[in-house]
Coordinates of C-alpha atoms in Angstrom, one line a residue:
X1 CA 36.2 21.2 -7.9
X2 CA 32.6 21.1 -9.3
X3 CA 30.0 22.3 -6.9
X4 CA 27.6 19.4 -7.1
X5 CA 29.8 17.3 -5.2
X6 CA 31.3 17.3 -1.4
X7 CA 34.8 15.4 -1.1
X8 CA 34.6 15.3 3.1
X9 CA 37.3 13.7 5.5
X10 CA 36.3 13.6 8.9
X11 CA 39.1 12.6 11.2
X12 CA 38.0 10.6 13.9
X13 CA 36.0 7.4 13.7
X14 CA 34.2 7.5 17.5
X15 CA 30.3 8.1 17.6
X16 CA 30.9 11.8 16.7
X17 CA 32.4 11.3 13.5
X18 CA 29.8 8.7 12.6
X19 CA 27.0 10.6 13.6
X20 CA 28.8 13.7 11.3
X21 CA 28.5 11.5 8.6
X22 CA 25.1 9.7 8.9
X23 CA 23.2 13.2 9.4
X24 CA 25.3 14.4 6.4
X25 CA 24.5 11.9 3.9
X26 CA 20.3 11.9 5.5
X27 CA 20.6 16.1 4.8
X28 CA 18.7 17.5 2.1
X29 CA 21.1 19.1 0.1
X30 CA 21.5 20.1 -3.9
X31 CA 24.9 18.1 -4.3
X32 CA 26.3 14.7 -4.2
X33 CA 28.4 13.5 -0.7
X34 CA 31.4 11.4 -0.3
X35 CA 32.7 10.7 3.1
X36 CA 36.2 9.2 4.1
X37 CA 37.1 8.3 7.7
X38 CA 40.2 8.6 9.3
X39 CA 40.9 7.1 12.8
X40 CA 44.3 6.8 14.1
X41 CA 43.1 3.0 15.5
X42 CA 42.9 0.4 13.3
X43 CA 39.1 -0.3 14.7
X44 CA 36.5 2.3 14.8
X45 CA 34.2 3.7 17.4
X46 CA 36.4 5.4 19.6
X47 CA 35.3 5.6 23.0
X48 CA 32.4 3.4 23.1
X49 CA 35.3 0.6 21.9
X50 CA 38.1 2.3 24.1
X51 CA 36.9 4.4 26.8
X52 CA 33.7 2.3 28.6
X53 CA 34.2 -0.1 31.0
X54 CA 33.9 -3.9 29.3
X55 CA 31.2 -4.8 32.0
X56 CA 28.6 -2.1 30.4
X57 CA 27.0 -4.2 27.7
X58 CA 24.3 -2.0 27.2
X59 CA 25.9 1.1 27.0
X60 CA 28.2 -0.7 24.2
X61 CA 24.9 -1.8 22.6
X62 CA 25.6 2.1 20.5
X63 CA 28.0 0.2 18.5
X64 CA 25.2 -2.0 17.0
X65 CA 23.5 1.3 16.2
X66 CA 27.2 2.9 14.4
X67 CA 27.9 -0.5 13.0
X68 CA 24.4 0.2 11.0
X69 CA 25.5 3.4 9.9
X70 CA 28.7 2.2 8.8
X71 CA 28.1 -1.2 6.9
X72 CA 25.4 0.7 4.8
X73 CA 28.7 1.3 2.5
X74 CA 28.4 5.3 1.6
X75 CA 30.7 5.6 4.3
X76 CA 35.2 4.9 3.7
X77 CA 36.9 4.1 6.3
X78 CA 40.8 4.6 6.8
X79 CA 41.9 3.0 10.5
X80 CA 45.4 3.1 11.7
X81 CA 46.1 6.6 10.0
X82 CA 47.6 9.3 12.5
X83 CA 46.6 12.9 11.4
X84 CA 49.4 15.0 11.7
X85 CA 52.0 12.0 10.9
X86 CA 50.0 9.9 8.0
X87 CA 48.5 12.2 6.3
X88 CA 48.5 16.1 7.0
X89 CA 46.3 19.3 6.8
X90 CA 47.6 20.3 3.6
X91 CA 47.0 16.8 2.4
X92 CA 43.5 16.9 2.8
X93 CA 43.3 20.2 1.3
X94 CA 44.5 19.0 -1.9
X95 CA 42.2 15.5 -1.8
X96 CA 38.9 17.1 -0.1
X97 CA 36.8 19.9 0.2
X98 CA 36.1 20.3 3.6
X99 CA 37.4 18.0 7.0
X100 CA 35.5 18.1 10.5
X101 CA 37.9 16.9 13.5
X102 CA 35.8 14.9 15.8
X103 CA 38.9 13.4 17.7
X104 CA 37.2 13.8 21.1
X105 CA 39.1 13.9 24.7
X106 CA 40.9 11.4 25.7
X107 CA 43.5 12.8 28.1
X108 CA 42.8 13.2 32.1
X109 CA 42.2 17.1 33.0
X110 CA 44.8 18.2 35.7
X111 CA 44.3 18.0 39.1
X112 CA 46.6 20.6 40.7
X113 CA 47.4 19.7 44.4
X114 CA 51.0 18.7 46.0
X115 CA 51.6 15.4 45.7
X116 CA 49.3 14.6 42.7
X117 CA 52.5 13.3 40.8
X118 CA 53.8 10.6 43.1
X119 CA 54.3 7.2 42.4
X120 CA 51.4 5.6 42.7
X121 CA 49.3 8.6 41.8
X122 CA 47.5 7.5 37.7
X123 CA 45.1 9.8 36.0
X124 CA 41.9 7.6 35.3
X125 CA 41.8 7.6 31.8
X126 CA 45.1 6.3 31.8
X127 CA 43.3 3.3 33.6
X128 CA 40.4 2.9 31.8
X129 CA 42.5 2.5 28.5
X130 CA 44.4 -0.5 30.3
X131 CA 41.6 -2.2 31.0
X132 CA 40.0 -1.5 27.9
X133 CA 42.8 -2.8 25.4
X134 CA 43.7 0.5 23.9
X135 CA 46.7 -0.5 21.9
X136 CA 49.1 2.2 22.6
X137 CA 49.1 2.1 26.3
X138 CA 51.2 -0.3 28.0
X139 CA 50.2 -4.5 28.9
X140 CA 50.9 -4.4 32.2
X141 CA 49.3 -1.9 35.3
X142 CA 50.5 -1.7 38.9
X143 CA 47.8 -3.2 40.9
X144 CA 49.8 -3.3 44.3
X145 CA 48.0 -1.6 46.7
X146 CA 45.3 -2.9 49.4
X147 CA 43.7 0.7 49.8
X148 CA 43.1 2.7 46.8
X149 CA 42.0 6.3 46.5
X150 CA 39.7 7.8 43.2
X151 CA 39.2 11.2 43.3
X152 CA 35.5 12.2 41.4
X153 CA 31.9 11.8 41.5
X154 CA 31.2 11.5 37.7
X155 CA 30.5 8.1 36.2
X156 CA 34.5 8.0 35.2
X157 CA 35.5 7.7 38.8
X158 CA 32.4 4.7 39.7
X159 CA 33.7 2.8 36.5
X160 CA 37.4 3.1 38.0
X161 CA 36.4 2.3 41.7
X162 CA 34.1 -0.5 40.4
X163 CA 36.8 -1.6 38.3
X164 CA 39.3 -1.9 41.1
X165 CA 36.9 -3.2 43.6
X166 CA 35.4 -5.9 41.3
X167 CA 36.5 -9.3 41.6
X168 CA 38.3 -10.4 38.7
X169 CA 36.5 -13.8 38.0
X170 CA 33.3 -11.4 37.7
X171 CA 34.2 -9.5 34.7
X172 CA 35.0 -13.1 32.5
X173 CA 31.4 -12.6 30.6
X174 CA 33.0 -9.5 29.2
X175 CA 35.5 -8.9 26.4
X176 CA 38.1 -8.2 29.4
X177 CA 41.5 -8.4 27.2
X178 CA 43.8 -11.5 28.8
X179 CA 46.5 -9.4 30.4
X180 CA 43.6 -7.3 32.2
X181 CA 41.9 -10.2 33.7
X182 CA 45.2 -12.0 34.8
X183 CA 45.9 -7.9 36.6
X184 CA 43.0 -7.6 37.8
X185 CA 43.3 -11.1 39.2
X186 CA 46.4 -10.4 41.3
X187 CA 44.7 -7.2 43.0
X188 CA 45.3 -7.3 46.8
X189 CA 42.9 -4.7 47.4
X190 CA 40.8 -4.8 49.6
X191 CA 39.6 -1.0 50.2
X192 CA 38.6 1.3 47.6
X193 CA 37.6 5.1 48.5
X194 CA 35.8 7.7 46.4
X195 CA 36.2 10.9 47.3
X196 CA 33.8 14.1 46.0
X197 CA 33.7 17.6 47.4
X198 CA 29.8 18.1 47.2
X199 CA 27.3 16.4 49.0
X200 CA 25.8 13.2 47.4
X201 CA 22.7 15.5 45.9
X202 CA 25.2 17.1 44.1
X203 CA 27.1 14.1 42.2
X204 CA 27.7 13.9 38.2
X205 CA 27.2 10.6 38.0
X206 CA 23.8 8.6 36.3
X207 CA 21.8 6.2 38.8
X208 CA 22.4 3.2 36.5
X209 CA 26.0 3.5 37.0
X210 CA 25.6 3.9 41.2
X211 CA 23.5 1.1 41.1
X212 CA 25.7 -1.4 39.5
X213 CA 28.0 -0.4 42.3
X214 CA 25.9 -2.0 44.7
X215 CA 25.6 -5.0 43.1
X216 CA 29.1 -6.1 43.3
X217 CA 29.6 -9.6 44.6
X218 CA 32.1 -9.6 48.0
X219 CA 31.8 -5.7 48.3
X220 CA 30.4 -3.8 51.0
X221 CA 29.5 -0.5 50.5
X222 CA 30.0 2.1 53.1
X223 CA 28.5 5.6 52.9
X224 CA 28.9 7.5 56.3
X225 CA 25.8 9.3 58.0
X226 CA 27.2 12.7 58.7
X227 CA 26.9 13.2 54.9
X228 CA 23.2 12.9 55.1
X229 CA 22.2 16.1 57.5
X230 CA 20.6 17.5 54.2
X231 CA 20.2 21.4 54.0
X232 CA 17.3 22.9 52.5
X233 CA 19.0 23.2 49.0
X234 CA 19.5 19.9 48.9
X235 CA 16.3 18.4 50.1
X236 CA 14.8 20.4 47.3
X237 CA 17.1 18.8 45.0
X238 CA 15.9 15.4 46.1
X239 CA 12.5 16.9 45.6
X240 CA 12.3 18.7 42.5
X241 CA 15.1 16.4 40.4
X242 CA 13.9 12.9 39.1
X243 CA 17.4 11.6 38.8
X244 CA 18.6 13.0 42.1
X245 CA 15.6 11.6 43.7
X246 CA 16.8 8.1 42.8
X247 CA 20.6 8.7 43.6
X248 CA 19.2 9.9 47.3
X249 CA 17.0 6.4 47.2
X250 CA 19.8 4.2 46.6
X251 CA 22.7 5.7 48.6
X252 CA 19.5 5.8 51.6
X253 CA 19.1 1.9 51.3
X254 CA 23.2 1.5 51.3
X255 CA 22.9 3.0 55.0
X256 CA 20.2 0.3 56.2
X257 CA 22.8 -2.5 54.9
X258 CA 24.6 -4.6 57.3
X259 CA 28.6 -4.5 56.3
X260 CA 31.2 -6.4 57.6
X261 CA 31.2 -9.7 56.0
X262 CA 32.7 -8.6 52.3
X263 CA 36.3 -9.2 51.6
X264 CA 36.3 -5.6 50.2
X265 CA 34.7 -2.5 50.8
X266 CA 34.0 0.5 48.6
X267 CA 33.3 3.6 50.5
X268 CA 32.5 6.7 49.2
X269 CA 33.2 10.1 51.0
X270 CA 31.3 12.9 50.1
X271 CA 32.1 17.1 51.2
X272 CA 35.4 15.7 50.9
X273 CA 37.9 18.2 48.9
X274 CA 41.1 16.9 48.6
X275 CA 44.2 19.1 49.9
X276 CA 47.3 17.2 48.9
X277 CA 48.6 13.5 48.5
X278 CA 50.9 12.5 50.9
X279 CA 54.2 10.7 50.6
X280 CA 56.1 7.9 52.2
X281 CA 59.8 8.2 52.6
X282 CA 60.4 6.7 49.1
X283 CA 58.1 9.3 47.6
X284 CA 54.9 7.0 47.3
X285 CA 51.9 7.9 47.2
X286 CA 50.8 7.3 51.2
X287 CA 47.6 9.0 52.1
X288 CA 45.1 11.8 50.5
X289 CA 45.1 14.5 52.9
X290 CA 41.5 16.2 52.2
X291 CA 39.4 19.2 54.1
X292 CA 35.9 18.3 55.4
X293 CA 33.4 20.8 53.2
X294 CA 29.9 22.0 54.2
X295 CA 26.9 22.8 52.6
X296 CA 26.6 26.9 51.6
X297 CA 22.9 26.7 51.7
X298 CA 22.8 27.6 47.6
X299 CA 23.6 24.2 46.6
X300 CA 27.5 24.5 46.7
X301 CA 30.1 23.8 49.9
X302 CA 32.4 25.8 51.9
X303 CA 35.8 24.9 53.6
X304 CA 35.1 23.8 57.3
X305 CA 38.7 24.0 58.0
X306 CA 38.6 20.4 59.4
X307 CA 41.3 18.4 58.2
X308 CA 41.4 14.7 57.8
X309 CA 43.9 12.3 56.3
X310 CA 43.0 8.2 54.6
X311 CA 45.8 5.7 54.4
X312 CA 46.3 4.3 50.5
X313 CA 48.6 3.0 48.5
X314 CA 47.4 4.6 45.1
X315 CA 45.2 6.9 43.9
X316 CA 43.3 8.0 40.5
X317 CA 42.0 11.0 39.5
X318 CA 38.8 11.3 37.8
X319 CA 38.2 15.2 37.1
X320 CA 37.2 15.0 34.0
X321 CA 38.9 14.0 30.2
X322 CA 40.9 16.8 28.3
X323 CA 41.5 17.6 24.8
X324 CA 44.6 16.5 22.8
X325 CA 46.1 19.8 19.9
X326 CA 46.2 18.3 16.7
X327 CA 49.0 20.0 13.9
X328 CA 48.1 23.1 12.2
X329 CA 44.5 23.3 14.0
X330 CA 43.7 26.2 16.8
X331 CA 43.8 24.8 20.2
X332 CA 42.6 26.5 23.7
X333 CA 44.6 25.4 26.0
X334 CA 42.6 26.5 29.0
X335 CA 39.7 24.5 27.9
X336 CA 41.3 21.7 25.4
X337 CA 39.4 22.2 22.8
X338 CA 39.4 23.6 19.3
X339 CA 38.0 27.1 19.2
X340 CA 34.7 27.0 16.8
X341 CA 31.2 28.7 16.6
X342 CA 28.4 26.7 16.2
X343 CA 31.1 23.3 14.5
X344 CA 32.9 26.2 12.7
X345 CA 36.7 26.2 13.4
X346 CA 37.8 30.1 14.4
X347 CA 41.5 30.9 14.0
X348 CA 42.4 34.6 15.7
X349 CA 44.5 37.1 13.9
X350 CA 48.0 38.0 15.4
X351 CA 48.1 41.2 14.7
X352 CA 44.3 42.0 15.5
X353 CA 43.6 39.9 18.2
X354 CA 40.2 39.0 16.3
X355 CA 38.8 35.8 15.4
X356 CA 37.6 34.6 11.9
X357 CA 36.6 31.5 10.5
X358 CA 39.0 29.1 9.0
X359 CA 37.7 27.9 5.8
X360 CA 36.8 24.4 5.2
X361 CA 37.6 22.7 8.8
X362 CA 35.1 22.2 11.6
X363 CA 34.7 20.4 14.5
X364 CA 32.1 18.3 16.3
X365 CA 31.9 15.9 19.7
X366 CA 34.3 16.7 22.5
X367 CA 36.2 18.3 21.1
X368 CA 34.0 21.1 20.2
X369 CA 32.0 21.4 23.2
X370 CA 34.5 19.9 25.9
X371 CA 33.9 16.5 28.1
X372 CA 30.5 17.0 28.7
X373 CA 27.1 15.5 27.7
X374 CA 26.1 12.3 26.1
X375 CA 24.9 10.6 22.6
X376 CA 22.0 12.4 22.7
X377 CA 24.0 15.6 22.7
X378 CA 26.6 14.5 20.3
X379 CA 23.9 13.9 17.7
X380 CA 22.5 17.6 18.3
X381 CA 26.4 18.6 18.1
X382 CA 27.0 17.2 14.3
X383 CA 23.4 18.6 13.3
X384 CA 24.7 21.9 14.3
X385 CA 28.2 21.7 12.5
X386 CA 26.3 20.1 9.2
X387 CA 24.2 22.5 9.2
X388 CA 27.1 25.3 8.7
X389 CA 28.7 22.9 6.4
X390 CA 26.3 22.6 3.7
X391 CA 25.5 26.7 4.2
X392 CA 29.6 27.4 3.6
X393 CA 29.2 25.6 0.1
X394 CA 30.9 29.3 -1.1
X395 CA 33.6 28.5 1.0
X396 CA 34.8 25.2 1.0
X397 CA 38.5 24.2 -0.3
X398 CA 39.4 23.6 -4.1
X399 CA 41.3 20.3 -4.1
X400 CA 43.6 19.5 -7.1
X401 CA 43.1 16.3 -6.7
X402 CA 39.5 15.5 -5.4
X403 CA 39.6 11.4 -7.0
X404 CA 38.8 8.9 -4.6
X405 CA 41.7 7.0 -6.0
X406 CA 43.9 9.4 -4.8
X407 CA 44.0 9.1 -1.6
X408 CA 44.7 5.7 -1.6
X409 CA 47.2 6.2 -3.9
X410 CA 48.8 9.0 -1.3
X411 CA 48.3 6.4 1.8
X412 CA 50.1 3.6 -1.1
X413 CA 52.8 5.9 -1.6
X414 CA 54.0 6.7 2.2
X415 CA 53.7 2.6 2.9
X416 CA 50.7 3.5 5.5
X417 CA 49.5 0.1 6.3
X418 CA 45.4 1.3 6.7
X419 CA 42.9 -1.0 7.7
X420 CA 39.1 -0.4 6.0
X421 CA 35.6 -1.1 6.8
X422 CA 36.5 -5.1 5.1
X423 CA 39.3 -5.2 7.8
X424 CA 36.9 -4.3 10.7
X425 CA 34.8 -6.9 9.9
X426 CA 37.9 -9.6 10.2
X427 CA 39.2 -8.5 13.2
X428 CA 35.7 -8.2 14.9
X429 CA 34.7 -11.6 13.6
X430 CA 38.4 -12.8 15.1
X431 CA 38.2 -11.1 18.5
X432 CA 34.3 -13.2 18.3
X433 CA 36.2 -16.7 17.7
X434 CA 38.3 -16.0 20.6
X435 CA 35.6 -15.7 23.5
X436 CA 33.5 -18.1 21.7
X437 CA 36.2 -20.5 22.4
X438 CA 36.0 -19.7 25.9
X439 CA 32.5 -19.0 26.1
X440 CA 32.7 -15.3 26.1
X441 CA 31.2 -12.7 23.7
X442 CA 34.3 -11.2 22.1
X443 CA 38.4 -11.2 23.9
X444 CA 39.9 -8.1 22.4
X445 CA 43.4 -8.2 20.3
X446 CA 45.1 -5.9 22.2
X447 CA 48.2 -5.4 20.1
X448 CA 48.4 -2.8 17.5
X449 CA 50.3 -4.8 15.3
X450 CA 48.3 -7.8 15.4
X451 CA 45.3 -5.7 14.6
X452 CA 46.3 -4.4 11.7
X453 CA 47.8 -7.9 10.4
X454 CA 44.4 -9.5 11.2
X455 CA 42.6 -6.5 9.6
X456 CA 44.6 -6.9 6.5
X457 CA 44.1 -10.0 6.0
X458 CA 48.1 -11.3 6.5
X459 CA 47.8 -12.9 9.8

């Protein structure tokens, strides 16, 4: 290894990754950079591809601003490499100097009540990577029942609830994949409830996305006045918070509408903490059983020890996203993340108990910091681990074999078929062709396999 150059793999395509590497190569530094990718898709950008609902066009308008970063050229990309399988720790060791993880969360966070595993009972993000062509989850969903249960107040559960209460034919502007639309279509519901155990000045969710609720075509939307008998920490909330102010607005006009003449209703329950899911007699999901809260008067809620039960056929959770381990990397399992100061990965002694820093790995994005925040904060998240990057210099690996060559030669070797930055570029430009035909912006391939043939050219 010469010290005037940086050999860096970051694993994990999605805006953190891509952020890593733009503020890397912008740094002032005294050495050269080189920068691969790995992704375990064959397409990049992670969540904001895989993980937003296909009727947000504006909050998918990030990709135009990755897409820049990306088709500057400074950047490799390697899709439809599994880290861990593909290629391995000690594989990057011996090709790179340095690798930063930035694999995010993609897995639902538990939701421990009786009942929570019956059939008819999904975990959200499930869901959301139906309906947003992930390629690795299943064509087909259950969309069977007339009343439907999401359990949440973040902007996971709205996109779920205003995915399930949405009327197919609504969402054909989108990139909606084929096989979702035709689901979708099929739906019998006609009720969809959202229960939150806080009161609705304490919800996690942005006022764009409560909005759009209310605009949906052929939905009513119930809210239920004796969640509005406000205490004094939550008329000061309304007061003294710009964003909660304009939740309180919207949800205050949704009580002045006349209901009633919708085909479906979305009605969301607030101080409503959810106690168990009940069964039917062939073990599906029936009801959510849930325990009216009350304001504490300090902004949180206390049990009122009134029980009350809701008919449905299916519920989602929507608790939050969880961490995935990855091979020969620290994991906390209580928080599903990797353990790290400041982007820098820690790894605790056995027979000390203590942690210490393990050279030359690092880790930005969600899985860093947990499921919390948004761009702006996964920006300020890969500033931080650069930072200690380019300060560790001492510290960074030796790789035998630092040519770029190499590690195509490697991926060549084990018959890895990997798309590139070339590949992206045809399957984006193919998924274009097919809405254009149809007047859409963009129908998603959905298949993994015909991704990577159209990527590489041999379809």
């Amino acid at each position: 290894m010469t010290r005037n150059k940086l050999r860096l793999a970051i694993v994990g395509a999605g805006p953190a990754g891509i952020y890593a590497a733009d503020i890397l190569l912008k740094s002032e530094r005294n050495f050269d950079v080189s920068i691969d990718l790995f992704d375990h898709l064959p397409a990049p950008y992670g969540l904001v591809r895989y993980g937003v609902a296909p009727d947000h066009p504006r909050i998918k308008g990030i990709i135009t601003a990755l897409r820049e970063v990306l088709d500057r050229g400074d950047i490799r990309i390697f899709g439809n490499v599994r880290f861990g399988e593909d290629i391995t720790l000690a594989d990057l060791k011996k090709h790179y100097n340095a690798v930063i993880f930035a694999t995010g969360a993609v897995k639902d966070a538990d939701l421990n009540i009786p009942g929570i595993d019956l059939e008819g009972s999904y975990g959200a993000a499930d869901f959301v990577s139906w309906y947003d062509g992930h390629p690795d989850y299943p064509r087909e969903w259950p969309l069977e029942a007339k009343s439907v249960g999401v359990i949440g107040n973040g902007n996971v559960a709205l996109d779920a609830a205003r995915m399930l209460a949405k009327h197919a034919e609504d969402l054909l502007p989108t990139e909606i994949p084929a096989n979702v639309y035709e689901g979708l279509k099929s739906s019998p519901v006609t009720d969809v409830h959202v229960f939150g155990r806080r009161g609705p000045t304490s919800v996690k969710f942005t006022p764009l996305e409560l909005r759009e609720l209310g605009e949906l075509r052929d939905v009513d939307m119930i809210v239920y006045d004796e969640d509005f008998d406000y205490d004094d920490a939550a008329r000061a909330a309304v007061a003294g918070n710009k964003q909660v102010f304009v939740i309180d607005k919207v949800l205050q006009q949704w009580r002045q509408r006349e209901t009633g003449q919708a085909s479906r209703r979305l009605h969301l329950h607030f101080f409503a903490k959810p106690l168990e899911v009940v069964s039917d007699d062939a073990g599906r999901v029936a009801a959510l059983r849930y325990e009216r809260t009350a304001p504490d008067g300090e902004g949180g809620v206390v049990g009122t020890g009134e029980i009350r039960e809701i008919p449905i056929q299916a519920l989602y959770r929507a608790v939050g996203y969880f961490g995935s381990p990855l091979p020969g990397i620290p994991f906390d399992k209580k928080f599903g993340v990797i353990p790290n100061h400041e982007g820098q990965v820690l790894i605790r002694d056995k027979e000390t108990g203590q942690s210490r820093q393990m050279y030359g790995v690092y880790a930005t994005g969600w899985i860093k910091r947990g499921p919390v925040g948004l761009i702006g904060h996964t920006k300020s998240d890969a500033m931080e681990t650069i930072k200690h990057l380019i300060n560790d210099l001492g510290n960074w690996w030796r790789p035998e074999s630092p040519s770029e060559e190499s590690v195509i030669e490697l991926l060549e070797s084990r018959g890895i078929e990997w798309t590139d930055l070339d590949g992206w570029h045809r399957l984006d430009e193919h998924e274009q062709a097919l809405g254009a035909a149809e007047e859409r912006r963009r129908i998603k391939v959905v298949p993994r396999d015909e991704m990577v043939g159209i990527s590489r050219g041999e379809v």
